[in-house]
Short mmCIF file of C-alpha atoms in Angstrom, two decimals:
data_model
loop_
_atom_site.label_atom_id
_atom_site.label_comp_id
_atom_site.label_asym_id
_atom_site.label_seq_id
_atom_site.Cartn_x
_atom_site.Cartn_y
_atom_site.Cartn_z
CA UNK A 1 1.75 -17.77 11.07
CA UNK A 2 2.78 -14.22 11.02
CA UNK A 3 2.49 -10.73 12.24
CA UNK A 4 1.07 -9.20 9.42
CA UNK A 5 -0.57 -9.74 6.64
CA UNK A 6 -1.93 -8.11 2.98
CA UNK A 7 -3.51 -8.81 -0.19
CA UNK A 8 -2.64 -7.11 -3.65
CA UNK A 9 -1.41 -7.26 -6.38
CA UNK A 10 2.62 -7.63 -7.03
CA UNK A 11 4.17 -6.38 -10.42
CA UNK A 12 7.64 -6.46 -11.89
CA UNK A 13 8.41 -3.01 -12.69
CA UNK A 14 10.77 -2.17 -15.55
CA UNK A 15 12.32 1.49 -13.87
CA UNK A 16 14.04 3.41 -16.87
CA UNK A 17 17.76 4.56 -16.08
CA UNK A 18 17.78 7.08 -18.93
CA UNK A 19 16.94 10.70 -17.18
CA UNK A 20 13.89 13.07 -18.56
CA UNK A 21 13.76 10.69 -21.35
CA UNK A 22 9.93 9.36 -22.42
CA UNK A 23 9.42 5.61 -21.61
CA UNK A 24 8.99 5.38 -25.65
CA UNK A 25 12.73 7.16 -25.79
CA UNK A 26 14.36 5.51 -23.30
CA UNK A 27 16.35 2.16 -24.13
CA UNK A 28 18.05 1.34 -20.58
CA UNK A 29 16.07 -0.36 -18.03
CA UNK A 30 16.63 -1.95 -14.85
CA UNK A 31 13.75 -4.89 -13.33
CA UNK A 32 12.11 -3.99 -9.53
CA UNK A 33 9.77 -6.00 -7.61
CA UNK A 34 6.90 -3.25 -7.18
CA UNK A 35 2.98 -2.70 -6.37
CA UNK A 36 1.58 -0.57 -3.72
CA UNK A 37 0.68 -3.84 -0.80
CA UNK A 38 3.99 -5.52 -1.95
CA UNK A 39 5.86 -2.08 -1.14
CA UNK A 40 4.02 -2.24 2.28
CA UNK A 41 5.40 -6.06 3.19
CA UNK A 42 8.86 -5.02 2.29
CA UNK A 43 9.16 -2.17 4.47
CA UNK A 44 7.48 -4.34 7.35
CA UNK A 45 9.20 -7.06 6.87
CA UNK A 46 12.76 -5.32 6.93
CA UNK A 47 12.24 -3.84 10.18
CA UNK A 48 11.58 -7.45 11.13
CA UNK A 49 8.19 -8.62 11.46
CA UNK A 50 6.94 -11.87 9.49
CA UNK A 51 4.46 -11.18 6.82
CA UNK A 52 2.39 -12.93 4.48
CA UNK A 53 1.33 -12.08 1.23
CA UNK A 54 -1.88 -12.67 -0.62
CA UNK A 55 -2.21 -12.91 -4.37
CA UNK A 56 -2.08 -14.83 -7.93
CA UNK A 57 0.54 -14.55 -10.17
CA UNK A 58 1.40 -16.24 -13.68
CA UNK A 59 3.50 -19.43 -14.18
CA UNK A 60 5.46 -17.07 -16.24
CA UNK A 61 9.27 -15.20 -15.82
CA UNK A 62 8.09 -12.50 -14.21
CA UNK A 63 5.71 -14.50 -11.78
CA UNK A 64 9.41 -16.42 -10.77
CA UNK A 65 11.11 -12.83 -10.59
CA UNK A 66 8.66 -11.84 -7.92
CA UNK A 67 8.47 -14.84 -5.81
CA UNK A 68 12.06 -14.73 -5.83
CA UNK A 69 11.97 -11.15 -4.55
CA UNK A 70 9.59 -11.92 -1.75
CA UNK A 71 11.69 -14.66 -0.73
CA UNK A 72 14.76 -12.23 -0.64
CA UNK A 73 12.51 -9.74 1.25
CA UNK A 74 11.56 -12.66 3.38
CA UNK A 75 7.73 -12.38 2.86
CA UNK A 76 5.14 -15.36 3.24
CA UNK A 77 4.07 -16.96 0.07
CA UNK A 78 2.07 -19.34 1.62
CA UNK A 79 -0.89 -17.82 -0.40
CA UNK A 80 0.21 -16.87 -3.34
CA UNK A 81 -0.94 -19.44 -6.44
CA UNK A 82 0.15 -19.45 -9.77
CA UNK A 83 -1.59 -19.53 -13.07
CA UNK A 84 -0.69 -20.84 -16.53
CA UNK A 85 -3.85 -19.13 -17.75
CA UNK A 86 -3.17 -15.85 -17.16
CA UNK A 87 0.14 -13.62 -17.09
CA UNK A 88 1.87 -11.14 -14.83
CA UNK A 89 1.23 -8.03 -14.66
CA UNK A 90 3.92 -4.87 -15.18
CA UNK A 91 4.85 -1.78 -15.21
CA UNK A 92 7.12 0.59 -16.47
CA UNK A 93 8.36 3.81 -15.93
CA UNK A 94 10.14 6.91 -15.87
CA UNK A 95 12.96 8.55 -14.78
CA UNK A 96 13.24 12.29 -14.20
CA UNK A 97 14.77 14.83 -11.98
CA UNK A 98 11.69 16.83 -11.44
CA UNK A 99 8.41 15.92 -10.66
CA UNK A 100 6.23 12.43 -10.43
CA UNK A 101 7.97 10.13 -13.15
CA UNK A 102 5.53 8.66 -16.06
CA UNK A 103 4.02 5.26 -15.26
CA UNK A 104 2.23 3.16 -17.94
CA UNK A 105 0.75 -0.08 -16.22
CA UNK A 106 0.30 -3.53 -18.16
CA UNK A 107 -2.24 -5.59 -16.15
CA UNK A 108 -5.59 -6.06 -17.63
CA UNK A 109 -6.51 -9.54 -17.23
CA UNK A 110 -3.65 -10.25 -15.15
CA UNK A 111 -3.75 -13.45 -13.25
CA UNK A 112 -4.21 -12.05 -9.65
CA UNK A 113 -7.20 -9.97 -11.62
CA UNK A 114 -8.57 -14.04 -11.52
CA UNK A 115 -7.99 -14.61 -8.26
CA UNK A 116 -10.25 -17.28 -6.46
CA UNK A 117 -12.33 -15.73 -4.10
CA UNK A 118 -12.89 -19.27 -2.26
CA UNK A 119 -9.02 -19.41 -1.70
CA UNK A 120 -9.84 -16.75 1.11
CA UNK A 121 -11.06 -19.81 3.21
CA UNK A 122 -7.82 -21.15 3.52
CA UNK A 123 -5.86 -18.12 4.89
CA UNK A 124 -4.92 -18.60 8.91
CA UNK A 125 -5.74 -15.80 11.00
CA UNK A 126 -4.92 -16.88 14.53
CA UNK A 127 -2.02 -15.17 14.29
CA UNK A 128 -2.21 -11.93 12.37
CA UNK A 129 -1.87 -8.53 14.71
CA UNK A 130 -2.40 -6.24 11.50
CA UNK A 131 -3.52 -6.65 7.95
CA UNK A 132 -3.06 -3.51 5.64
CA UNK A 133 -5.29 -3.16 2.60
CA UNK A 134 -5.71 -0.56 -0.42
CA UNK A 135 -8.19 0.40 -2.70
CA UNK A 136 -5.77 -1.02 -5.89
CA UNK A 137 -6.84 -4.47 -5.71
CA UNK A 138 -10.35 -4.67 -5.38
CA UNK A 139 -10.14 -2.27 -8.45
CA UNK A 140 -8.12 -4.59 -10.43
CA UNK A 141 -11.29 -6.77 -11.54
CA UNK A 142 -14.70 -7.58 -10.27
CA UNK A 143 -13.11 -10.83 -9.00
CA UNK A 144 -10.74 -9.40 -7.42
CA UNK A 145 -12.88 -7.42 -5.17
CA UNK A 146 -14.98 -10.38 -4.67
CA UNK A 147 -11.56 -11.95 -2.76
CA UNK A 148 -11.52 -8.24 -1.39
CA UNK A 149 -14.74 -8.35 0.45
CA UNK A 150 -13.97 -12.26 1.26
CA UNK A 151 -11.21 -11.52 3.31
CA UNK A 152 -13.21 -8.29 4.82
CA UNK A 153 -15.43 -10.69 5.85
CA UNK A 154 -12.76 -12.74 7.52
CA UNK A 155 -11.11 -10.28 9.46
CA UNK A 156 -14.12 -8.85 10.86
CA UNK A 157 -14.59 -12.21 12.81
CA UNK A 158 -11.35 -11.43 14.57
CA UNK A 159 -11.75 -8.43 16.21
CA UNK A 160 -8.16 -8.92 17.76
CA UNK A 161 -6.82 -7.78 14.42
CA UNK A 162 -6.31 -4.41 13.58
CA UNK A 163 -6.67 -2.93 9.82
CA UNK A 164 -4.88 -0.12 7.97
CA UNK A 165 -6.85 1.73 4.56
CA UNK A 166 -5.05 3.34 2.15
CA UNK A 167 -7.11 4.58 -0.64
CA UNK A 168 -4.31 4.36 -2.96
CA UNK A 169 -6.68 5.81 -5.65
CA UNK A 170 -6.37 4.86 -8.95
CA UNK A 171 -9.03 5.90 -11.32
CA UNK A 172 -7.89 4.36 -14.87
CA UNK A 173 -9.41 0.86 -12.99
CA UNK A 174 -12.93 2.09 -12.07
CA UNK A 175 -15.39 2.34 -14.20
CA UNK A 176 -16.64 5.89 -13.13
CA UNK A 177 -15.09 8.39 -10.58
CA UNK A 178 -18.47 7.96 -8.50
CA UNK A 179 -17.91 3.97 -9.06
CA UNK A 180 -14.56 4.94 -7.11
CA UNK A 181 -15.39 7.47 -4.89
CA UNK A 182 -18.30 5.20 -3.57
CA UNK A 183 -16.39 1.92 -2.86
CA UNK A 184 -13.48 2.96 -1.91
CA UNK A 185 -15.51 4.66 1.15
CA UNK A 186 -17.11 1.54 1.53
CA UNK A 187 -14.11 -0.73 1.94
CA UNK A 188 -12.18 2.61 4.25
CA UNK A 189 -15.40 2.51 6.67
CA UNK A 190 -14.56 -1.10 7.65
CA UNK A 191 -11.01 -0.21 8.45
CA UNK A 192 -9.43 0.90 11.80
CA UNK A 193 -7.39 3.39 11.05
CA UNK A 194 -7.89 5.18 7.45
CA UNK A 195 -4.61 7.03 5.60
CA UNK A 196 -5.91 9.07 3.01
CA UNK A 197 -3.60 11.96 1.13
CA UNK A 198 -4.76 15.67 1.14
CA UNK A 199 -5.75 15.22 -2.42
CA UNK A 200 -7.51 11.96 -2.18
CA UNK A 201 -9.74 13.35 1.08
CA UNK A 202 -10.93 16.21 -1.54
CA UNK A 203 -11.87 13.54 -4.37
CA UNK A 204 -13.38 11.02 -1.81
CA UNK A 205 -14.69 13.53 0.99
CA UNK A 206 -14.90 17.05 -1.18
CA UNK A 207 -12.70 19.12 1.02
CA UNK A 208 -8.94 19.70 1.45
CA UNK A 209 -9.57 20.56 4.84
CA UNK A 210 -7.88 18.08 7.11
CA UNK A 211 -10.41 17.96 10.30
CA UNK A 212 -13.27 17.84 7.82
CA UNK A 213 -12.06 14.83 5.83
CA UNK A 214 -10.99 13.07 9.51
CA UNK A 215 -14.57 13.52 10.89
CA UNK A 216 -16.30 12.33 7.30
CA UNK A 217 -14.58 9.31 8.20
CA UNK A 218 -14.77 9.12 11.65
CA UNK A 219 -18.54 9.84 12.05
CA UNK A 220 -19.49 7.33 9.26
CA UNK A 221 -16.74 4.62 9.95
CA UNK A 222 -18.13 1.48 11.13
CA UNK A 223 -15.21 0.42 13.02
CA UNK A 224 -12.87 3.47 12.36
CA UNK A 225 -11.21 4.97 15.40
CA UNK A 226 -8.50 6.88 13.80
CA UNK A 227 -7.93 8.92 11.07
CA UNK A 228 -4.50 10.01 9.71
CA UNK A 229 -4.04 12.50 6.67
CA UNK A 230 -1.12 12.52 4.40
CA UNK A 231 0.34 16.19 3.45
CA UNK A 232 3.44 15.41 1.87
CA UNK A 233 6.47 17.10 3.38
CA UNK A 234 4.48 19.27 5.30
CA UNK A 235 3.67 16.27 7.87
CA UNK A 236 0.41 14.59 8.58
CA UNK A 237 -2.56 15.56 10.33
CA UNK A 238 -3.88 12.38 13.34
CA UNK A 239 -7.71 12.57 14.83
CA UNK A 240 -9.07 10.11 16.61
CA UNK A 241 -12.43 8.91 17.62
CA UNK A 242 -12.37 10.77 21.07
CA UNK A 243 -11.61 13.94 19.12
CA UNK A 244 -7.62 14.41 19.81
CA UNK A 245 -6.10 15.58 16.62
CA UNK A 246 -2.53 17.02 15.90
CA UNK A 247 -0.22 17.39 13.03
CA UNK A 248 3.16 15.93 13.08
CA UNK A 249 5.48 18.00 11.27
CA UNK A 250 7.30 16.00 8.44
CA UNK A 251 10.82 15.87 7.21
CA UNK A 252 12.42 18.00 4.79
CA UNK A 253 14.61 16.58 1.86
CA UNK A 254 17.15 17.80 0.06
CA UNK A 255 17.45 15.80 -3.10
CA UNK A 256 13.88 13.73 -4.34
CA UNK A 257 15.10 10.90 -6.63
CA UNK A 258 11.45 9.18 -7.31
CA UNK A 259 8.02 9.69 -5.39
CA UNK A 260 6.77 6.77 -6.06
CA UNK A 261 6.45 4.45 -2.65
CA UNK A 262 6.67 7.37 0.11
CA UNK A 263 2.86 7.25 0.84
CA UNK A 264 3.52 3.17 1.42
CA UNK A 265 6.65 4.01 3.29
CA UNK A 266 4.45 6.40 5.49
CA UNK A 267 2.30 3.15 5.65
CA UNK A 268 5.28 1.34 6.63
CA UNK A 269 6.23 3.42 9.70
CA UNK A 270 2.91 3.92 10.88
CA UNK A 271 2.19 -0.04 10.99
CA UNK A 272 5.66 -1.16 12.39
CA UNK A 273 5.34 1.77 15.09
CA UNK A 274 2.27 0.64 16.02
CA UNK A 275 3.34 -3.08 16.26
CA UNK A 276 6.29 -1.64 18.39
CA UNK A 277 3.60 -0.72 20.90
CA UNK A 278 4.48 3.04 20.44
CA UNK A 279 1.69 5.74 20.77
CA UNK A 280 0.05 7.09 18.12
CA UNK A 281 1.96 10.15 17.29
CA UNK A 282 5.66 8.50 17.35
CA UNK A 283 4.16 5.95 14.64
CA UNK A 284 3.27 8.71 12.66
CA UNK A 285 6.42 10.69 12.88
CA UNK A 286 7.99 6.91 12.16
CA UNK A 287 5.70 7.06 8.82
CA UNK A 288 7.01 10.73 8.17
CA UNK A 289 10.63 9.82 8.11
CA UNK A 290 10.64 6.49 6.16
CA UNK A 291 8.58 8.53 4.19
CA UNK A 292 11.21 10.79 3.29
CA UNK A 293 13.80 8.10 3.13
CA UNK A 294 11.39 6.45 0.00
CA UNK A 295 11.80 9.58 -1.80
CA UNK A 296 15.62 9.70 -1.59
CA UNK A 297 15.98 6.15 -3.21
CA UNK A 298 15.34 4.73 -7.08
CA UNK A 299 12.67 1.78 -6.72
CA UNK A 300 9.66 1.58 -5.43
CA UNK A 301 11.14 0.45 -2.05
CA UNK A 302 14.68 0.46 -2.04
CA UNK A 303 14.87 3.56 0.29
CA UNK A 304 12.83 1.42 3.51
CA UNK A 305 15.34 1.12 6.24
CA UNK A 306 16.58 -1.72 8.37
CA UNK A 307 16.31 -0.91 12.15
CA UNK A 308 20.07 0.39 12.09
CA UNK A 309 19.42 2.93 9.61
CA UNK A 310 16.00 3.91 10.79
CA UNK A 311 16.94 4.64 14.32
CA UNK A 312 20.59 6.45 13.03
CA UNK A 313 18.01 8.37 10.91
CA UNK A 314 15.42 9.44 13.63
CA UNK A 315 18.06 10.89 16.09
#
């Protein structure tokens, strides 16, 4: 049983240690446990709720690696199976002082790309106060979104459970940007609360305009009473179904190590706040600051704080 719950698809990720160097330069790397949902769990699960993760991984090295990463980050692996057929995927990627570092991605045919869509059956809800999905992992495969829209199906007969979207784009998986654009607004619809970025709401909506990618969403959502846009350092921008919107100014930072991970700690922050019982806006502000603290960290996930350091960080 747990508090929260996801489905995705973890990778080892192979983070260079050589600065401004190509990934075909560089010779030094250091091995993270990485992947948008898996991101997501940590953060949860550090500011201490139970979580359980959903997924398939290879009977291979790195499939160990990564369950022995959730288990440090204590995270559920009561449904995650392993496969001698298929291996694990992995990423690598670069270090640099300026900018969004290179990423090259190894997971075509991956084993949680083969995941059984009939293992959805066996996942216990009763439980569950949140479940946070993406747009990766239905992307991954066309089995994979078949265990997607299983699960969809599943938490739509608990109404008790509420559901975060993150788009997460990621359009080297689709087969077409309208392939993308289309199901991606599918699977947000069906969500709660959706947490686009700026840039995404102009690929998925076709504006940049805050209020008019909130109402898209909010006037076609089929259960979607809140709408939250990401703007980066700048904040993010909350309307809701009764039409109250505001922006929540963000946090400025002195020194970005690595992007990569802030719009999951945002996730983080937002989820946890709202499983803290705290209005709307303070979650947000919560998603705004472990935001920032992402940023300031190598790893996908190494800057998400404990309680300690979040509330010493807040004040």
């Amino acid at each position: 049983m747990s508090d929260f719950l996801t489905i995705g698809e973890p990778m080892a990720l192979f983070a260079s240690q050589d600065e401004d160097q190509s990934l075909a330069q560089s010779v030094n790397f250091k091995k993270y446990l990485a992947g948008a949902e898996v991101n997501v769990a940590v953060g949860v699960s550090r500011l201490g709720y139970s979580t359980e993760y959903v997924t398939q991984l290879g009977a291979d090295p790195l499939g160990e690696f990564i369950k022995e990463q959730l288990a440090v980050n204590h995270i559920g692996t009561s449904y995650i199976s392993q496969t001698s057929k298929h291996w694990t995927a992995f990423q690598m990627k670069q270090r640099v002082t300026k900018g969004d570092p290179g990423v090259a991605y190894f997971r075509k045919n991956s084993a949680a790309s083969h995941i059984d869509d009939v293992a959805m059956d066996q996942i216990d809800l009763t439980d569950v106060k949140l479940v946070h999905l993406t747009g990766i992992f239905p992307a991954i495969s066309d089995q994979a979104e078949l265990a997607f829209n299983r699960l969809l199906q599943l938490i739509h007969r608990h109404p008790e459970i509420r559901t975060t979207f993150d788009p997460n784009l990621r359009p080297q998986l689709w087969r077409s940007q309208a392939e993308m654009v289309e199901k991606i607004n599918q699977f947000a619809m069906q969500a709660d609360i959706i947490m686009p970025g700026l840039s995404e709401g102009e690929i998925l909506v076709g504006s940049r305009e805050p209020e008019t990618i909130a109402d898209f969403y909010l006037e076609n959502g089929i259960n979607t009473d809140t709408v939250i846009i990401k703007m980066g350092e700048t904040g993010a921008f909350i309307k809701t179904k009764d039409g109250n919107h505001m922006m929540i100014p963000g946090y400025s930072v002195d020194h970005v190590v690595d992007t990569v991970g802030a719009g999951d700690g945002f996730a983080v922050g937002v989820i946890t706040g709202l499983l803290d019982g705290m209005p709307l806006e303070n979650a947000v502000r919560r998603g705004n600051a472990i935001g920032s603290l992402a940023v300031q960290a190598p790893g996908d996930n190494d800057g998400y704080p404990t309680r300690e350091k979040l509330n010493a960080y807040q004040l």
